[in-house]
Amino acid sequence: MASETGNLLSRVLESAFYRTALGKAPRLAKNANSLLKLLKSALVKVQGLGVGATFDVLRDKVVLLGGLIKAYATGEYRNIEFQNLLKVIAGFIYFISPIDLLPDFLPFVGLTDDVALLMFIIKSISDEIEKFEQWKKVVPQPE
């Protein structure tokens, strides 16, 4: 099972869909309005995911990453390596796109690639996520 997930992830990372998302990410990173629109789309989609432990963890992490994106877009938080920010943005672009390596309309498997990619990104930038969580504890957050 792990090798199947690794194989799928490799295919996603090498896909034209992900490369396109990575190519769009720098432009979006420089435009707060575009970032906030991307964030809104990702949060709407993640709320519609299925039930279960994996989806609950993913949902919580995407919401947390969404907070990071929002704080970056508004200029409140910039303590993230730009390459890691681009990974998150590209992951969100890929996630909201219905047409990717495994199109989202395919029953049972359509979101498998999206979940694999987002979980990979979350794991690969776990230090950045931890820094952001610590920052949130110290800096007063708006209601």
Tab-separated table of C-alpha atoms in Angstrom:
chain	number	residue	atom	x	y	z
A	1	MET	CA	0.000	0.000	0.000
A	2	ALA	CA	2.783	2.444	0.897
A	3	SER	CA	4.533	1.762	-2.407
A	4	GLU	CA	1.265	2.371	-4.256
A	5	THR	CA	0.923	5.722	-2.495
A	6	GLY	CA	4.562	6.540	-3.263
A	7	ASN	CA	4.075	5.579	-6.895
A	8	LEU	CA	0.952	7.738	-7.119
A	9	LEU	CA	2.741	10.644	-5.470
A	10	SER	CA	5.669	10.313	-7.887
A	11	ARG	CA	3.240	10.387	-10.794
A	12	VAL	CA	1.522	13.482	-9.372
A	13	LEU	CA	4.798	15.332	-8.784
A	14	GLU	CA	5.959	14.524	-12.326
A	15	SER	CA	2.613	15.338	-13.952
A	16	ALA	CA	2.009	18.280	-16.251
A	17	PHE	CA	-0.863	19.257	-13.949
A	18	TYR	CA	1.415	19.735	-10.934
A	19	ARG	CA	4.150	21.401	-13.005
A	20	THR	CA	1.541	23.860	-14.281
A	21	ALA	CA	0.393	24.554	-10.721
A	22	LEU	CA	4.012	25.166	-9.660
A	23	GLY	CA	4.428	27.535	-12.588
A	24	LYS	CA	1.397	29.582	-11.521
A	25	ALA	CA	2.346	29.687	-7.840
A	26	PRO	CA	4.928	32.546	-7.947
A	27	ARG	CA	2.477	34.870	-9.679
A	28	LEU	CA	-0.234	34.109	-7.133
A	29	ALA	CA	2.206	34.544	-4.241
A	30	LYS	CA	2.636	38.177	-5.288
A	31	ASN	CA	-1.090	38.940	-5.486
A	32	ALA	CA	-2.976	39.023	-2.184
A	33	ASN	CA	-6.421	39.008	-3.827
A	34	SER	CA	-5.569	35.972	-5.948
A	35	LEU	CA	-4.175	34.171	-2.900
A	36	LEU	CA	-7.332	34.858	-0.918
A	37	LYS	CA	-9.535	33.621	-3.787
A	38	LEU	CA	-7.443	30.449	-4.029
A	39	LEU	CA	-7.724	29.979	-0.287
A	40	LYS	CA	-11.502	30.381	-0.361
A	41	SER	CA	-11.829	27.789	-3.136
A	42	ALA	CA	-9.598	25.313	-1.289
A	43	LEU	CA	-11.506	25.738	1.978
A	44	VAL	CA	-14.857	25.248	0.252
A	45	LYS	CA	-13.606	22.082	-1.438
A	46	VAL	CA	-11.995	20.616	1.691
A	47	GLN	CA	-15.226	21.084	3.659
A	48	GLY	CA	-16.968	18.888	1.086
A	49	LEU	CA	-14.608	15.949	1.547
A	50	GLY	CA	-15.834	12.661	2.940
A	51	VAL	CA	-15.816	11.489	6.521
A	52	GLY	CA	-13.158	9.510	8.301
A	53	ALA	CA	-9.924	10.009	10.150
A	54	THR	CA	-7.809	10.723	7.053
A	55	PHE	CA	-10.222	13.359	5.783
A	56	ASP	CA	-10.511	14.916	9.257
A	57	VAL	CA	-6.723	15.244	9.562
A	58	LEU	CA	-6.460	16.606	6.026
A	59	ARG	CA	-9.287	19.067	6.634
A	60	ASP	CA	-7.651	20.366	9.828
A	61	LYS	CA	-4.258	20.755	8.141
A	62	VAL	CA	-5.709	22.471	5.061
A	63	VAL	CA	-7.537	24.918	7.329
A	64	LEU	CA	-4.250	25.553	9.169
A	65	LEU	CA	-2.385	26.042	5.872
A	66	GLY	CA	-5.222	28.309	4.820
A	67	GLY	CA	-4.542	30.428	7.880
A	68	LEU	CA	-0.885	30.579	6.901
A	69	ILE	CA	-1.785	31.643	3.344
A	70	LYS	CA	-4.188	34.292	4.650
A	71	ALA	CA	-1.614	35.645	7.114
A	72	TYR	CA	0.969	35.738	4.309
A	73	ALA	CA	-1.440	37.452	1.897
A	74	THR	CA	-2.329	40.126	4.452
A	75	GLY	CA	1.318	40.661	5.399
A	76	GLU	CA	0.833	39.534	9.000
A	77	TYR	CA	3.160	36.539	8.666
A	78	ARG	CA	6.149	36.234	6.369
A	79	ASN	CA	8.330	33.796	8.311
A	80	ILE	CA	8.142	31.050	5.683
A	81	GLU	CA	10.685	30.069	3.064
A	82	PHE	CA	9.378	31.211	-0.304
A	83	GLN	CA	9.874	27.749	-1.860
A	84	ASN	CA	7.700	26.226	0.863
A	85	LEU	CA	5.034	28.856	0.309
A	86	LEU	CA	5.074	27.977	-3.394
A	87	LYS	CA	4.574	24.290	-2.532
A	88	VAL	CA	1.470	25.137	-0.521
A	89	ILE	CA	0.089	27.410	-3.239
A	90	ALA	CA	0.767	24.817	-5.952
A	91	GLY	CA	-0.839	22.142	-3.781
A	92	PHE	CA	-3.964	24.274	-3.381
A	93	ILE	CA	-4.077	25.013	-7.131
A	94	TYR	CA	-3.824	21.286	-7.866
A	95	PHE	CA	-6.407	20.476	-5.185
A	96	ILE	CA	-9.076	22.854	-6.491
A	97	SER	CA	-8.610	21.816	-10.117
A	98	PRO	CA	-11.203	19.194	-11.068
A	99	ILE	CA	-9.038	18.014	-13.957
A	100	ASP	CA	-5.693	16.617	-12.860
A	101	LEU	CA	-3.894	13.274	-12.846
A	102	LEU	CA	-7.017	11.540	-11.480
A	103	PRO	CA	-9.985	13.765	-12.393
A	104	ASP	CA	-12.104	14.537	-9.337
A	105	PHE	CA	-15.322	13.334	-10.956
A	106	LEU	CA	-14.081	9.710	-10.955
A	107	PRO	CA	-15.944	7.875	-8.177
A	108	PHE	CA	-13.830	6.616	-5.257
A	109	VAL	CA	-10.444	7.496	-6.784
A	110	GLY	CA	-10.839	11.062	-8.045
A	111	LEU	CA	-9.489	12.723	-4.925
A	112	THR	CA	-6.772	10.163	-4.183
A	113	ASP	CA	-4.067	12.152	-5.956
A	114	ASP	CA	-5.170	15.408	-4.328
A	115	VAL	CA	-5.044	13.862	-0.845
A	116	ALA	CA	-1.652	12.239	-1.515
A	117	LEU	CA	-0.178	15.535	-2.722
A	118	LEU	CA	-1.538	17.614	0.144
A	119	MET	CA	-0.410	15.096	2.769
A	120	PHE	CA	3.058	15.052	1.157
A	121	ILE	CA	3.265	18.853	1.248
A	122	ILE	CA	2.064	18.942	4.852
A	123	LYS	CA	4.711	16.418	5.853
A	124	SER	CA	7.477	18.100	3.842
A	125	ILE	CA	6.915	21.510	5.448
A	126	SER	CA	6.047	20.320	8.950
A	127	ASP	CA	8.715	22.611	10.457
A	128	GLU	CA	7.110	25.617	8.752
A	129	ILE	CA	3.692	24.553	10.016
A	130	GLU	CA	5.074	24.243	13.546
A	131	LYS	CA	6.598	27.756	13.327
A	132	PHE	CA	3.263	29.138	12.166
A	133	GLU	CA	1.385	27.391	14.978
A	134	GLN	CA	3.832	28.858	17.512
A	135	TRP	CA	3.393	32.314	15.988
A	136	LYS	CA	-0.394	31.988	16.247
A	137	LYS	CA	-0.068	31.254	19.972
A	138	VAL	CA	2.026	34.380	20.571
A	139	VAL	CA	0.354	36.903	18.266
A	140	PRO	CA	-3.221	37.934	19.147
A	141	GLN	CA	-5.577	36.640	16.466
A	142	PRO	CA	-8.609	38.623	15.241
A	143	GLU	CA	-11.970	37.115	16.101
